[in-house]
JSON list of C-alpha atoms in Angstrom, two decimals:
[
{"chain": "A", "resi": 534, "resn": "GLY", "atom": "CA", "xyz": [-36.26, -63.08, -155.20]},
{"chain": "A", "resi": 535, "resn": "ALA", "atom": "CA", "xyz": [-35.52, -59.75, -153.58]},
{"chain": "A", "resi": 536, "resn": "LEU", "atom": "CA", "xyz": [-34.83, -58.01, -156.89]},
{"chain": "A", "resi": 537, "resn": "GLU", "atom": "CA", "xyz": [-38.33, -58.78, -158.18]},
{"chain": "A", "resi": 538, "resn": "SER", "atom": "CA", "xyz": [-39.80, -57.58, -154.87]},
{"chain": "A", "resi": 539, "resn": "TYR", "atom": "CA", "xyz": [-37.94, -54.26, -155.16]},
{"chain": "A", "resi": 540, "resn": "ILE", "atom": "CA", "xyz": [-39.23, -53.79, -158.69]},
{"chain": "A", "resi": 541, "resn": "ASP", "atom": "CA", "xyz": [-42.74, -54.55, -157.51]},
{"chain": "A", "resi": 542, "resn": "ARG", "atom": "CA", "xyz": [-42.50, -51.72, -154.96]},
{"chain": "A", "resi": 543, "resn": "SER", "atom": "CA", "xyz": [-40.99, -49.20, -157.42]},
{"chain": "A", "resi": 544, "resn": "GLN", "atom": "CA", "xyz": [-42.99, -46.69, -159.44]},
{"chain": "A", "resi": 545, "resn": "VAL", "atom": "CA", "xyz": [-40.37, -46.25, -162.18]},
{"chain": "A", "resi": 546, "resn": "ILE", "atom": "CA", "xyz": [-37.34, -48.30, -163.20]},
{"chain": "A", "resi": 547, "resn": "LEU", "atom": "CA", "xyz": [-34.13, -46.71, -164.46]},
{"chain": "A", "resi": 548, "resn": "PHE", "atom": "CA", "xyz": [-31.84, -48.74, -166.73]},
{"chain": "A", "resi": 549, "resn": "PHE", "atom": "CA", "xyz": [-28.28, -47.38, -166.92]},
{"chain": "A", "resi": 550, "resn": "LEU", "atom": "CA", "xyz": [-27.16, -48.73, -170.29]},
{"chain": "A", "resi": 551, "resn": "SER", "atom": "CA", "xyz": [-23.48, -49.33, -170.92]},
{"chain": "A", "resi": 552, "resn": "LYS", "atom": "CA", "xyz": [-21.49, -51.93, -172.80]},
{"chain": "A", "resi": 553, "resn": "GLY", "atom": "CA", "xyz": [-21.85, -55.25, -171.03]},
{"chain": "A", "resi": 554, "resn": "TYR", "atom": "CA", "xyz": [-25.13, -54.32, -169.31]},
{"chain": "A", "resi": 555, "resn": "PHE", "atom": "CA", "xyz": [-27.09, -56.90, -171.27]},
{"chain": "A", "resi": 556, "resn": "ARG", "atom": "CA", "xyz": [-24.55, -59.63, -170.47]},
{"chain": "A", "resi": 557, "resn": "SER", "atom": "CA", "xyz": [-25.30, -59.38, -166.76]},
{"chain": "A", "resi": 558, "resn": "LYS", "atom": "CA", "xyz": [-27.61, -62.08, -165.46]},
{"chain": "A", "resi": 559, "resn": "ASN", "atom": "CA", "xyz": [-29.04, -59.77, -162.77]},
{"chain": "A", "resi": 560, "resn": "CYS", "atom": "CA", "xyz": [-29.53, -56.87, -165.20]},
{"chain": "A", "resi": 561, "resn": "LEU", "atom": "CA", "xyz": [-31.50, -59.20, -167.48]},
{"chain": "A", "resi": 562, "resn": "ARG", "atom": "CA", "xyz": [-33.58, -60.33, -164.47]},
{"chain": "A", "resi": 563, "resn": "GLU", "atom": "CA", "xyz": [-34.25, -56.67, -163.69]},
{"chain": "A", "resi": 564, "resn": "ILE", "atom": "CA", "xyz": [-35.29, -55.96, -167.28]},
{"chain": "A", "resi": 565, "resn": "ARG", "atom": "CA", "xyz": [-37.53, -58.98, -167.65]},
{"chain": "A", "resi": 566, "resn": "SER", "atom": "CA", "xyz": [-39.21, -58.40, -164.28]},
{"chain": "A", "resi": 567, "resn": "SER", "atom": "CA", "xyz": [-39.77, -54.70, -165.04]},
{"chain": "A", "resi": 568, "resn": "LEU", "atom": "CA", "xyz": [-41.35, -55.51, -168.39]},
{"chain": "A", "resi": 569, "resn": "GLU", "atom": "CA", "xyz": [-43.50, -58.33, -166.97]},
{"chain": "A", "resi": 570, "resn": "LYS", "atom": "CA", "xyz": [-44.79, -55.98, -164.25]},
{"chain": "A", "resi": 571, "resn": "ARG", "atom": "CA", "xyz": [-45.38, -53.24, -166.88]},
{"chain": "A", "resi": 572, "resn": "LYS", "atom": "CA", "xyz": [-43.29, -50.72, -164.97]},
{"chain": "A", "resi": 573, "resn": "PRO", "atom": "CA", "xyz": [-42.50, -47.43, -166.70]},
{"chain": "A", "resi": 574, "resn": "LEU", "atom": "CA", "xyz": [-38.86, -47.19, -167.72]},
{"chain": "A", "resi": 575, "resn": "VAL", "atom": "CA", "xyz": [-36.28, -44.44, -168.06]},
{"chain": "A", "resi": 576, "resn": "LEU", "atom": "CA", "xyz": [-33.15, -45.26, -170.04]},
{"chain": "A", "resi": 577, "resn": "VAL", "atom": "CA", "xyz": [-29.79, -43.65, -169.30]},
{"chain": "A", "resi": 578, "resn": "GLN", "atom": "CA", "xyz": [-27.07, -44.08, -171.90]},
{"chain": "A", "resi": 579, "resn": "GLU", "atom": "CA", "xyz": [-23.46, -43.87, -170.77]},
{"chain": "A", "resi": 580, "resn": "ALA", "atom": "CA", "xyz": [-21.69, -41.45, -173.14]},
{"chain": "A", "resi": 581, "resn": "ASP", "atom": "CA", "xyz": [-18.05, -41.96, -172.12]},
{"chain": "A", "resi": 582, "resn": "PRO", "atom": "CA", "xyz": [-16.41, -44.86, -174.01]},
{"chain": "A", "resi": 583, "resn": "ALA", "atom": "CA", "xyz": [-13.81, -45.13, -171.21]},
{"chain": "A", "resi": 584, "resn": "LYS", "atom": "CA", "xyz": [-16.69, -45.93, -168.81]},
{"chain": "A", "resi": 585, "resn": "GLY", "atom": "CA", "xyz": [-18.41, -48.45, -171.09]},
{"chain": "A", "resi": 586, "resn": "GLY", "atom": "CA", "xyz": [-20.32, -45.92, -173.17]},
{"chain": "A", "resi": 587, "resn": "GLY", "atom": "CA", "xyz": [-21.66, -46.90, -176.53]},
{"chain": "A", "resi": 588, "resn": "THR", "atom": "CA", "xyz": [-24.07, -45.75, -179.18]},
{"chain": "A", "resi": 589, "resn": "ILE", "atom": "CA", "xyz": [-27.69, -46.83, -179.00]},
{"chain": "A", "resi": 590, "resn": "LYS", "atom": "CA", "xyz": [-27.01, -49.03, -182.03]},
{"chain": "A", "resi": 591, "resn": "GLU", "atom": "CA", "xyz": [-24.14, -50.78, -180.21]},
{"chain": "A", "resi": 592, "resn": "LEU", "atom": "CA", "xyz": [-26.16, -51.19, -177.01]},
{"chain": "A", "resi": 593, "resn": "ARG", "atom": "CA", "xyz": [-29.14, -52.54, -178.93]},
{"chain": "A", "resi": 594, "resn": "ALA", "atom": "CA", "xyz": [-26.88, -55.10, -180.64]},
{"chain": "A", "resi": 595, "resn": "GLU", "atom": "CA", "xyz": [-25.85, -56.43, -177.20]},
{"chain": "A", "resi": 596, "resn": "CYS", "atom": "CA", "xyz": [-29.48, -56.72, -176.06]},
{"chain": "A", "resi": 597, "resn": "PRO", "atom": "CA", "xyz": [-31.25, -60.08, -176.48]},
{"chain": "A", "resi": 598, "resn": "GLU", "atom": "CA", "xyz": [-33.43, -59.90, -179.60]},
{"chain": "A", "resi": 599, "resn": "ASP", "atom": "CA", "xyz": [-36.65, -60.68, -177.73]},
{"chain": "A", "resi": 600, "resn": "LEU", "atom": "CA", "xyz": [-36.13, -57.64, -175.48]},
{"chain": "A", "resi": 601, "resn": "GLN", "atom": "CA", "xyz": [-35.06, -55.11, -178.12]},
{"chain": "A", "resi": 602, "resn": "PRO", "atom": "CA", "xyz": [-38.53, -53.88, -179.16]},
{"chain": "A", "resi": 603, "resn": "ALA", "atom": "CA", "xyz": [-39.72, -53.44, -175.56]},
{"chain": "A", "resi": 604, "resn": "ILE", "atom": "CA", "xyz": [-36.64, -51.43, -174.63]},
{"chain": "A", "resi": 605, "resn": "PHE", "atom": "CA", "xyz": [-35.49, -49.60, -177.74]},
{"chain": "A", "resi": 606, "resn": "ASP", "atom": "CA", "xyz": [-38.68, -49.19, -179.79]},
{"chain": "A", "resi": 607, "resn": "ALA", "atom": "CA", "xyz": [-41.13, -48.31, -177.01]},
{"chain": "A", "resi": 608, "resn": "LYS", "atom": "CA", "xyz": [-40.23, -44.59, -176.89]},
{"chain": "A", "resi": 609, "resn": "TRP", "atom": "CA", "xyz": [-39.06, -44.65, -173.26]},
{"chain": "A", "resi": 610, "resn": "PRO", "atom": "CA", "xyz": [-37.36, -41.43, -172.15]},
{"chain": "A", "resi": 611, "resn": "LEU", "atom": "CA", "xyz": [-33.65, -41.57, -172.92]},
{"chain": "A", "resi": 612, "resn": "VAL", "atom": "CA", "xyz": [-31.07, -39.41, -171.14]},
{"chain": "A", "resi": 613, "resn": "VAL", "atom": "CA", "xyz": [-27.46, -39.36, -172.29]},
{"chain": "A", "resi": 614, "resn": "TRP", "atom": "CA", "xyz": [-25.23, -39.40, -169.20]},
{"chain": "A", "resi": 615, "resn": "MET", "atom": "CA", "xyz": [-22.46, -36.81, -169.52]},
{"chain": "A", "resi": 616, "resn": "ARG", "atom": "CA", "xyz": [-19.56, -36.75, -167.08]},
{"chain": "A", "resi": 617, "resn": "ILE", "atom": "CA", "xyz": [-18.26, -33.19, -167.66]},
{"chain": "A", "resi": 618, "resn": "GLU", "atom": "CA", "xyz": [-19.56, -31.30, -164.61]},
{"chain": "A", "resi": 619, "resn": "GLU", "atom": "CA", "xyz": [-21.61, -28.62, -166.37]},
{"chain": "A", "resi": 620, "resn": "PHE", "atom": "CA", "xyz": [-23.18, -31.15, -168.73]},
{"chain": "A", "resi": 621, "resn": "GLN", "atom": "CA", "xyz": [-23.63, -33.66, -165.93]},
{"chain": "A", "resi": 622, "resn": "LEU", "atom": "CA", "xyz": [-25.89, -31.18, -164.12]},
{"chain": "A", "resi": 623, "resn": "VAL", "atom": "CA", "xyz": [-28.03, -30.96, -167.25]},
{"chain": "A", "resi": 624, "resn": "SER", "atom": "CA", "xyz": [-28.07, -34.78, -167.47]},
{"chain": "A", "resi": 625, "resn": "LEU", "atom": "CA", "xyz": [-29.22, -34.90, -163.84]},
{"chain": "A", "resi": 626, "resn": "LYS", "atom": "CA", "xyz": [-31.96, -32.37, -164.53]},
{"chain": "A", "resi": 627, "resn": "MET", "atom": "CA", "xyz": [-33.18, -34.31, -167.57]},
{"chain": "A", "resi": 628, "resn": "LEU", "atom": "CA", "xyz": [-33.03, -37.57, -165.62]},
{"chain": "A", "resi": 629, "resn": "SER", "atom": "CA", "xyz": [-34.97, -36.08, -162.70]},
{"chain": "A", "resi": 630, "resn": "GLU", "atom": "CA", "xyz": [-37.67, -34.78, -165.01]},
{"chain": "A", "resi": 631, "resn": "ALA", "atom": "CA", "xyz": [-37.93, -38.09, -166.92]},
{"chain": "A", "resi": 632, "resn": "LEU", "atom": "CA", "xyz": [-38.29, -40.05, -163.67]},
{"chain": "A", "resi": 633, "resn": "LEU", "atom": "CA", "xyz": [-40.84, -37.67, -162.15]},
{"chain": "A", "resi": 634, "resn": "LEU", "atom": "CA", "xyz": [-42.96, -37.59, -165.32]},
{"chain": "A", "resi": 635, "resn": "LYS", "atom": "CA", "xyz": [-43.32, -41.38, -165.12]},
{"chain": "A", "resi": 636, "resn": "THR", "atom": "CA", "xyz": [-44.74, -41.24, -161.57]},
{"chain": "A", "resi": 637, "resn": "PRO", "atom": "CA", "xyz": [-48.50, -41.08, -160.94]},
{"chain": "A", "resi": 638, "resn": "THR", "atom": "CA", "xyz": [-48.18, -37.59, -159.45]},
{"chain": "A", "resi": 639, "resn": "TYR", "atom": "CA", "xyz": [-46.77, -36.03, -162.64]},
{"chain": "A", "resi": 640, "resn": "ALA", "atom": "CA", "xyz": [-47.92, -38.49, -165.34]},
{"chain": "A", "resi": 641, "resn": "ALA", "atom": "CA", "xyz": [-50.41, -35.98, -166.79]},
{"chain": "A", "resi": 642, "resn": "SER", "atom": "CA", "xyz": [-47.68, -33.33, -167.25]},
{"chain": "A", "resi": 643, "resn": "LYS", "atom": "CA", "xyz": [-45.62, -32.93, -170.41]},
{"chain": "A", "resi": 644, "resn": "SER", "atom": "CA", "xyz": [-42.71, -31.20, -168.69]},
{"chain": "A", "resi": 645, "resn": "LEU", "atom": "CA", "xyz": [-41.67, -29.82, -165.32]},
{"chain": "A", "resi": 646, "resn": "PRO", "atom": "CA", "xyz": [-40.12, -26.42, -164.55]},
{"chain": "A", "resi": 647, "resn": "LEU", "atom": "CA", "xyz": [-36.89, -27.87, -163.15]},
{"chain": "A", "resi": 648, "resn": "THR", "atom": "CA", "xyz": [-33.73, -25.78, -163.21]},
{"chain": "A", "resi": 649, "resn": "VAL", "atom": "CA", "xyz": [-30.12, -26.21, -162.21]},
{"chain": "A", "resi": 650, "resn": "PRO", "atom": "CA", "xyz": [-28.88, -23.45, -159.86]},
{"chain": "A", "resi": 651, "resn": "GLY", "atom": "CA", "xyz": [-27.30, -20.71, -161.97]},
{"chain": "A", "resi": 652, "resn": "GLU", "atom": "CA", "xyz": [-28.74, -22.09, -165.20]},
{"chain": "A", "resi": 653, "resn": "LEU", "atom": "CA", "xyz": [-29.48, -19.61, -167.97]},
{"chain": "A", "resi": 654, "resn": "GLN", "atom": "CA", "xyz": [-33.02, -19.83, -169.24]},
{"chain": "A", "resi": 655, "resn": "GLY", "atom": "CA", "xyz": [-33.45, -19.87, -173.03]},
{"chain": "A", "resi": 656, "resn": "LYS", "atom": "CA", "xyz": [-36.32, -17.39, -172.97]},
{"chain": "A", "resi": 657, "resn": "ASN", "atom": "CA", "xyz": [-33.96, -14.72, -171.58]},
{"chain": "A", "resi": 658, "resn": "LEU", "atom": "CA", "xyz": [-31.29, -15.19, -174.25]},
{"chain": "A", "resi": 659, "resn": "ARG", "atom": "CA", "xyz": [-31.11, -13.13, -177.41]},
{"chain": "A", "resi": 660, "resn": "PHE", "atom": "CA", "xyz": [-28.52, -11.92, -179.86]},
{"chain": "A", "resi": 661, "resn": "PRO", "atom": "CA", "xyz": [-27.60, -8.20, -179.81]},
{"chain": "A", "resi": 662, "resn": "LYS", "atom": "CA", "xyz": [-27.87, -8.02, -183.63]},
{"chain": "A", "resi": 663, "resn": "GLN", "atom": "CA", "xyz": [-29.75, -10.02, -186.21]},
{"chain": "A", "resi": 664, "resn": "VAL", "atom": "CA", "xyz": [-28.07, -13.35, -187.00]},
{"chain": "A", "resi": 665, "resn": "VAL", "atom": "CA", "xyz": [-28.13, -14.83, -190.48]},
{"chain": "A", "resi": 666, "resn": "LEU", "atom": "CA", "xyz": [-27.28, -18.47, -189.90]},
{"chain": "A", "resi": 667, "resn": "TRP", "atom": "CA", "xyz": [-26.07, -20.53, -192.84]},
{"chain": "A", "resi": 668, "resn": "ALA", "atom": "CA", "xyz": [-26.77, -24.25, -192.77]},
{"chain": "A", "resi": 669, "resn": "SER", "atom": "CA", "xyz": [-25.15, -25.99, -195.73]},
{"chain": "A", "resi": 670, "resn": "THR", "atom": "CA", "xyz": [-27.29, -28.50, -197.58]},
{"chain": "A", "resi": 671, "resn": "ALA", "atom": "CA", "xyz": [-24.19, -30.72, -197.63]},
{"chain": "A", "resi": 672, "resn": "ASN", "atom": "CA", "xyz": [-24.21, -30.90, -193.80]},
{"chain": "A", "resi": 673, "resn": "ARG", "atom": "CA", "xyz": [-26.88, -33.50, -192.95]},
{"chain": "A", "resi": 674, "resn": "GLY", "atom": "CA", "xyz": [-29.00, -32.39, -190.00]},
{"chain": "A", "resi": 675, "resn": "ALA", "atom": "CA", "xyz": [-27.69, -28.81, -189.99]},
{"chain": "A", "resi": 676, "resn": "ARG", "atom": "CA", "xyz": [-30.87, -27.26, -191.41]},
{"chain": "A", "resi": 677, "resn": "GLY", "atom": "CA", "xyz": [-33.06, -28.94, -188.79]},
{"chain": "A", "resi": 678, "resn": "MET", "atom": "CA", "xyz": [-30.79, -27.77, -185.98]},
{"chain": "A", "resi": 679, "resn": "ALA", "atom": "CA", "xyz": [-30.65, -24.25, -187.44]},
{"chain": "A", "resi": 680, "resn": "ASN", "atom": "CA", "xyz": [-34.45, -24.14, -187.59]},
{"chain": "A", "resi": 681, "resn": "GLU", "atom": "CA", "xyz": [-34.62, -25.19, -183.91]},
{"chain": "A", "resi": 682, "resn": "LEU", "atom": "CA", "xyz": [-32.27, -22.33, -183.01]},
{"chain": "A", "resi": 683, "resn": "ALA", "atom": "CA", "xyz": [-34.37, -19.87, -185.02]},
{"chain": "A", "resi": 684, "resn": "THR", "atom": "CA", "xyz": [-37.47, -21.03, -183.17]},
{"chain": "A", "resi": 685, "resn": "ALA", "atom": "CA", "xyz": [-35.77, -20.69, -179.78]},
{"chain": "A", "resi": 686, "resn": "PHE", "atom": "CA", "xyz": [-34.11, -17.30, -180.34]},
{"chain": "A", "resi": 687, "resn": "THR", "atom": "CA", "xyz": [-35.63, -14.17, -181.84]},
{"chain": "A", "resi": 688, "resn": "GLY", "atom": "CA", "xyz": [-33.59, -12.45, -184.51]},
{"chain": "A", "resi": 689, "resn": "VAL", "atom": "CA", "xyz": [-32.19, -15.59, -186.17]},
{"chain": "A", "resi": 690, "resn": "ILE", "atom": "CA", "xyz": [-32.75, -16.06, -189.89]},
{"chain": "A", "resi": 691, "resn": "VAL", "atom": "CA", "xyz": [-31.77, -19.38, -191.45]},
{"chain": "A", "resi": 692, "resn": "VAL", "atom": "CA", "xyz": [-30.38, -19.58, -194.96]},
{"chain": "A", "resi": 693, "resn": "GLY", "atom": "CA", "xyz": [-29.35, -22.71, -196.81]},
{"chain": "A", "resi": 694, "resn": "GLY", "atom": "CA", "xyz": [-27.66, -23.78, -200.00]},
{"chain": "A", "resi": 695, "resn": "ALA", "atom": "CA", "xyz": [-24.39, -25.41, -200.91]},
{"chain": "A", "resi": 696, "resn": "GLU", "atom": "CA", "xyz": [-22.39, -22.15, -200.97]},
{"chain": "A", "resi": 697, "resn": "LEU", "atom": "CA", "xyz": [-21.86, -19.68, -198.11]},
{"chain": "A", "resi": 698, "resn": "PRO", "atom": "CA", "xyz": [-23.98, -16.60, -198.89]},
{"chain": "A", "resi": 699, "resn": "GLN", "atom": "CA", "xyz": [-22.45, -13.12, -198.52]},
{"chain": "A", "resi": 700, "resn": "ARG", "atom": "CA", "xyz": [-25.08, -11.99, -196.01]},
{"chain": "A", "resi": 701, "resn": "ALA", "atom": "CA", "xyz": [-24.44, -14.89, -193.60]},
{"chain": "A", "resi": 702, "resn": "THR", "atom": "CA", "xyz": [-23.11, -13.71, -190.23]},
{"chain": "A", "resi": 703, "resn": "HIS", "atom": "CA", "xyz": [-22.70, -17.21, -188.78]},
{"chain": "A", "resi": 704, "resn": "MET", "atom": "CA", "xyz": [-22.21, -20.75, -190.03]},
{"chain": "A", "resi": 705, "resn": "LEU", "atom": "CA", "xyz": [-23.60, -23.87, -188.36]},
{"chain": "A", "resi": 706, "resn": "LEU", "atom": "CA", "xyz": [-21.46, -27.00, -188.47]},
{"chain": "A", "resi": 707, "resn": "TYR", "atom": "CA", "xyz": [-23.58, -29.89, -187.25]},
{"chain": "A", "resi": 708, "resn": "LEU", "atom": "CA", "xyz": [-21.57, -32.96, -186.30]},
{"chain": "A", "resi": 709, "resn": "CYS", "atom": "CA", "xyz": [-23.64, -36.11, -186.26]},
{"chain": "A", "resi": 710, "resn": "GLU", "atom": "CA", "xyz": [-23.10, -39.85, -186.40]}
]
């Protein structure tokens, strides 16, 4: 049909994943055709539960078992779609980069220098004084996030432990699923 023809003529296929997506007959046709034609994929996950958003675990559970590995285990780029304007612009930037990097023109690149108008660039940001960032060992994932911040910003020292040290100037609370 026409859907398969459109997929044939496309360089990259974007799947906008939300609750109910995998129950749609046409969405499943799109998925199966894209996989059969070995098209590169970009996954977009709806974040807003009011708009059908769900966790990757929930979306995977809705997906037919035979398709799960090809979609969720294949390391396709995944962009979380945010609807708050400032975050939506970042989602659009990430989505644009993911799509472009899957095209023949940019396939050899690891990243693209895309920016959102008015966006602050991380390399220009720094703290006016040294930051001692405490990441509690009881807060799963906090230490990894703190280390990423220390890598991205000069003048950040990461300390850990179960108790807040006296010399800590900031505390990182990492909220995860």
